[in-house]
Coordinates of C-alpha atoms in Angstrom, one line a residue:
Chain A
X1 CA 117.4 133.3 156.7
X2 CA 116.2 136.7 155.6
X3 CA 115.7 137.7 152.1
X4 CA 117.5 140.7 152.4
X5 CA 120.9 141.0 154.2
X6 CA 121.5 143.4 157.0
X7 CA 124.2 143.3 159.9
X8 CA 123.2 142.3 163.1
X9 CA 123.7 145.9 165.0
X10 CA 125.5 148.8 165.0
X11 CA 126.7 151.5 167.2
X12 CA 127.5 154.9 167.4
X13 CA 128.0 157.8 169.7
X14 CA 125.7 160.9 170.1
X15 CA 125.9 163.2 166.9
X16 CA 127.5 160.9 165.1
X17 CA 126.9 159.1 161.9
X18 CA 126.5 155.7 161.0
X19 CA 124.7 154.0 158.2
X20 CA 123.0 150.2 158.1
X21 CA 123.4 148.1 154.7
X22 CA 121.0 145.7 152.9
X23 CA 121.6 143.3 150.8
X24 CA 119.6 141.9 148.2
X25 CA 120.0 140.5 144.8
X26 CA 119.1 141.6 141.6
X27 CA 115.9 140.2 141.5
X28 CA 114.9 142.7 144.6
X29 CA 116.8 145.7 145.7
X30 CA 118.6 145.8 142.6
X31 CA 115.4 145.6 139.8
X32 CA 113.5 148.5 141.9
X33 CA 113.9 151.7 143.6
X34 CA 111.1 150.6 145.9
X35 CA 113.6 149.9 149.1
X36 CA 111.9 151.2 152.2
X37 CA 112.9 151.7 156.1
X38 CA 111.5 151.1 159.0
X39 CA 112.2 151.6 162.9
X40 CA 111.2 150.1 165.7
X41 CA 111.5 150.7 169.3
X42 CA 110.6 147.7 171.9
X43 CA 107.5 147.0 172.1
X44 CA 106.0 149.4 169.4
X45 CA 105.1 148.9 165.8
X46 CA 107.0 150.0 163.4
X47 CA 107.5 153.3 161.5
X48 CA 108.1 154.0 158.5
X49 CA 111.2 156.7 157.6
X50 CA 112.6 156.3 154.0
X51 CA 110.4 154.9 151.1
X52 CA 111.6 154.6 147.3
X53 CA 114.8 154.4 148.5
X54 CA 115.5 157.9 149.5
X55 CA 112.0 159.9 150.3
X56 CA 110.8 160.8 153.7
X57 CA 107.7 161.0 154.7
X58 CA 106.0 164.0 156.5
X59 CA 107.2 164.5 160.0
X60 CA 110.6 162.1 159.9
X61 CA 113.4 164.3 160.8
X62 CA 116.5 165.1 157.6
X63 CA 118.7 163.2 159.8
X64 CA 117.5 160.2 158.2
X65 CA 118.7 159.8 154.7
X66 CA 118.5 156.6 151.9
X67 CA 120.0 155.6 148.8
X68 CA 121.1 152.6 146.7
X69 CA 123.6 151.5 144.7
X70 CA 123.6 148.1 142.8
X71 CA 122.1 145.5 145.0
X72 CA 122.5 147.4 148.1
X73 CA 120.5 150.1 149.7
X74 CA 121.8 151.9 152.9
X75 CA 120.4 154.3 155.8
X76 CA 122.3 156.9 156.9
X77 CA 121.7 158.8 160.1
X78 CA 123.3 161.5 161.1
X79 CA 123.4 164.0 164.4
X80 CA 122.6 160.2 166.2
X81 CA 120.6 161.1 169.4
X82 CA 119.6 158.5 171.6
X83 CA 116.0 158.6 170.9
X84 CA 117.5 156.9 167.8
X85 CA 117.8 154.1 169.6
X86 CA 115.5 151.4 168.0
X87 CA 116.0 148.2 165.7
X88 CA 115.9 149.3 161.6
X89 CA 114.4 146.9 158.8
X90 CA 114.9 147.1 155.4
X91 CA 112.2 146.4 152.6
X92 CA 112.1 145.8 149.0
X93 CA 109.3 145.1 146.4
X94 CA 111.0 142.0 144.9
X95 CA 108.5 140.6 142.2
X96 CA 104.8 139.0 141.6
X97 CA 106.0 135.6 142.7
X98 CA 106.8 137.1 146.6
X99 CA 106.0 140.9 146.4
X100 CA 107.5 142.0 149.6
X101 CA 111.1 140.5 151.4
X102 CA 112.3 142.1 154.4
X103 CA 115.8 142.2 155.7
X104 CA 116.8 140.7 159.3
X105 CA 117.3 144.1 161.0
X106 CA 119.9 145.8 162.6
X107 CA 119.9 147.0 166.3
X108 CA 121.2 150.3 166.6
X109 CA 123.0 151.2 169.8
X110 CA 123.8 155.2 171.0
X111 CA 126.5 155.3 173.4
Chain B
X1 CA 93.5 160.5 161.8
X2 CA 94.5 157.6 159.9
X3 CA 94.2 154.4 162.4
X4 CA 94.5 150.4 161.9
X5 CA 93.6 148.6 165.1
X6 CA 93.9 144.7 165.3
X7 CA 92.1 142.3 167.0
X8 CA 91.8 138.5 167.5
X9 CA 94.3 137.3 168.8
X10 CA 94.8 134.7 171.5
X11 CA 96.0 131.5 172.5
X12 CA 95.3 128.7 170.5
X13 CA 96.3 124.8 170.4
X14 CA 98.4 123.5 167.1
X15 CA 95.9 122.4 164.1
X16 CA 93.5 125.6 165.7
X17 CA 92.0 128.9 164.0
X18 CA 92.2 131.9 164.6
X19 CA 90.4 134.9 162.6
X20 CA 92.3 138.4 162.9
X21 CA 90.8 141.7 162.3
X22 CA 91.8 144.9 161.3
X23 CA 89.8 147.7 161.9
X24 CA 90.3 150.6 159.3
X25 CA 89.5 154.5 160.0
X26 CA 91.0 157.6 158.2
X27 CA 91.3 157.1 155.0
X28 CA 89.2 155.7 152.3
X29 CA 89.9 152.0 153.1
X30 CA 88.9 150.8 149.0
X31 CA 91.5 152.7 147.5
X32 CA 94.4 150.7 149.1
X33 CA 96.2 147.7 149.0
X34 CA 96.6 145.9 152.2
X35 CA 98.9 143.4 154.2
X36 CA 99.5 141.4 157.4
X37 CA 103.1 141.6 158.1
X38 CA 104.0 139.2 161.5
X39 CA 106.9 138.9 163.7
X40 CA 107.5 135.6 166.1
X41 CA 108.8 136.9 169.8
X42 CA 112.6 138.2 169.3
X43 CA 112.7 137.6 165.7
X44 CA 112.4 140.2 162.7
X45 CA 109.0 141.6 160.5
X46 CA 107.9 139.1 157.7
X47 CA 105.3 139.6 155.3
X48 CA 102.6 137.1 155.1
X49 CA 100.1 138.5 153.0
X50 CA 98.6 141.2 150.5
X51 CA 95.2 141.9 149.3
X52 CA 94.1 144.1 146.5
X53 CA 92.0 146.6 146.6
X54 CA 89.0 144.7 145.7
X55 CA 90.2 141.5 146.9
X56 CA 90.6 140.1 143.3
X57 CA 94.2 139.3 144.0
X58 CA 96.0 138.1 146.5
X59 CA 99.8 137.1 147.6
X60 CA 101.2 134.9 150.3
X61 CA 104.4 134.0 152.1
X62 CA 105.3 130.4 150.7
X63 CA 105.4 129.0 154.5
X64 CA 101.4 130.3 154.7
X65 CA 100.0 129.2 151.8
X66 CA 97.1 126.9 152.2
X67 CA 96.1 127.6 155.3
X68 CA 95.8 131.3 155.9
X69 CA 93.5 133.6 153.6
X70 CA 93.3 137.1 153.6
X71 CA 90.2 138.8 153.1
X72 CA 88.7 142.4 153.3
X73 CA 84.9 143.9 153.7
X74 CA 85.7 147.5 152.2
X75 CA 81.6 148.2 153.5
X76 CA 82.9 147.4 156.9
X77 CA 86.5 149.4 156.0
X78 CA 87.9 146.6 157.4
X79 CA 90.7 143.5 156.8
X80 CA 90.7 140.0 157.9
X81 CA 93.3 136.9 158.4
X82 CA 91.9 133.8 158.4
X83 CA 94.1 131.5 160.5
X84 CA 93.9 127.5 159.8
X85 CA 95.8 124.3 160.9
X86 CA 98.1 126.5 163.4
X87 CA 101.4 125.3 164.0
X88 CA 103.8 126.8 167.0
X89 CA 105.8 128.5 164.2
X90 CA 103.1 130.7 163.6
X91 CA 103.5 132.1 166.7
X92 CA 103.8 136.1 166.8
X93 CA 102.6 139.9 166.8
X94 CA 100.6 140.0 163.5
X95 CA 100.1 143.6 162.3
X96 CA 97.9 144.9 160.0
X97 CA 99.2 147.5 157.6
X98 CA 98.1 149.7 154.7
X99 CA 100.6 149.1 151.5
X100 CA 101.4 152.4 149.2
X101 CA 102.0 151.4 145.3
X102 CA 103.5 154.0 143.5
X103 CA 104.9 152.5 140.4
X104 CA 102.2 151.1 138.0
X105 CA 102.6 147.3 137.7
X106 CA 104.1 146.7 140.7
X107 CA 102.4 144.9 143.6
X108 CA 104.0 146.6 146.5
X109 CA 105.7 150.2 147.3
X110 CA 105.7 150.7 151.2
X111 CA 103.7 150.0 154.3
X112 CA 102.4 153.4 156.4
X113 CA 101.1 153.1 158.7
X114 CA 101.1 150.0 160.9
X115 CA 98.4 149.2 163.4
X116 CA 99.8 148.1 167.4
X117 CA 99.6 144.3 166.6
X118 CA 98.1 141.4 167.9
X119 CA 100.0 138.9 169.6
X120 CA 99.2 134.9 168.6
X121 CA 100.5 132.3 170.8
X122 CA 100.1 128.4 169.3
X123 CA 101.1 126.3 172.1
X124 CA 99.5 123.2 173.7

């Protein structure tokens, strides 16, 4: 079982928008804005789009957006296109005893 | 460009070793924390370990510790994974990746970029 709580997949139709949860306690997502994103297509590595909760990095589009409230952080992508189309983890700096927990991803799906 | 390529990996028999490297070019490979972050065939990304800059600190998943040790050779800009007593649950795509801290005191911030992975396969 993952540290971090995230649903199994979710779906959306082109140009749509849907957002992806995760879960953690206040010992994680909730004691630090330090919740980052990443996406992964089959095969590939993954990528990092959102870090510190809500920052992108150079070159990942404004479709993708973070935040956090509480114990839960969220992705929101909007305009879905189908090269959206990947599985999406969730990661959180959660302390000195076991710096890094990940959540259990979520399989996006663009109909 | 900054690049992280892995190598290393292979089949091995349970109890085995295995030594993983990571091959750093880019970017000034002393300044930065760095991690192995694996994931078994189907499953999701789990960190496994971290190592500071100068390799005076290190972390590890609870379900490694003991058997694997992370090193680095910052003269050879480059990061190891030492791999004892394998067991089939180790089996996986173990990436190397260079970790971002950007709040003093903390040990971790975010991991960018990620190198293409190395696949290890513990099976008799």
């Amino acid at each position: 079982q993952s540290a971090l709580t995230q649903p199994a997949s979710v779906s959306g139709s082109p140009g749509q928008s849907i957002t992806i949860s995760c879960t953690g306690t206040s010992s994680d997502v909730g004691s630090y804005n330090l919740v980052s994103w990443y996406q992964q297509h089959p095969g590939k590595a993954p990528k990092l789009m959102i870090y510190e909760g809500s920052k992108r990095p150079s070159g990942v589009s404004n479709r993708f957006s973070g935040s956090k409230s509480g114990n839960t952080a969220s992705l929101t992508i909007s305009g879905l296109q189908a090269e959206d189309e990947a599985d999406y983890y969730c990661c959180s700096y959660a302390g000195s005893s076991t710096p890094v927990v990940f959540g259990g991803g979520t399989k996006l799906t663009v109909l | 460009e900054v690049q992280l390529v892995e190598s290393g990996g292979g089949l091995v028999q349970p109890g085995g070793s295995l030594r993983l490297s990571c091959a750093a070019s880019g970017f000034t490979f002393s300044s930065y924390w760095m991690s192995w972050v694996r994931q078994a065939p189907g499953k999701g990304l789990e960190w496994v370990a971290n190592i500071k800059q100068d390799g005076s600190e290190k972390y590890y998943v609870d379900s490694v510790k003991g058997r694997f040790t992370i090193s680095r050779d910052n003269a050879k800009n480059s990061l190891y994974l030492q791999m004892n007593s394998l067991r089939a649950e180790d089996t996986a795509v173990y990436y190397c990746a260079r970790v971002s801290i950007a709040v003093a005191g903390t040990l971790f911030g975010w991991f960018d970029p990620w190198g293409q992975g190395t696949l290890v396969t513990v099976s008799s």
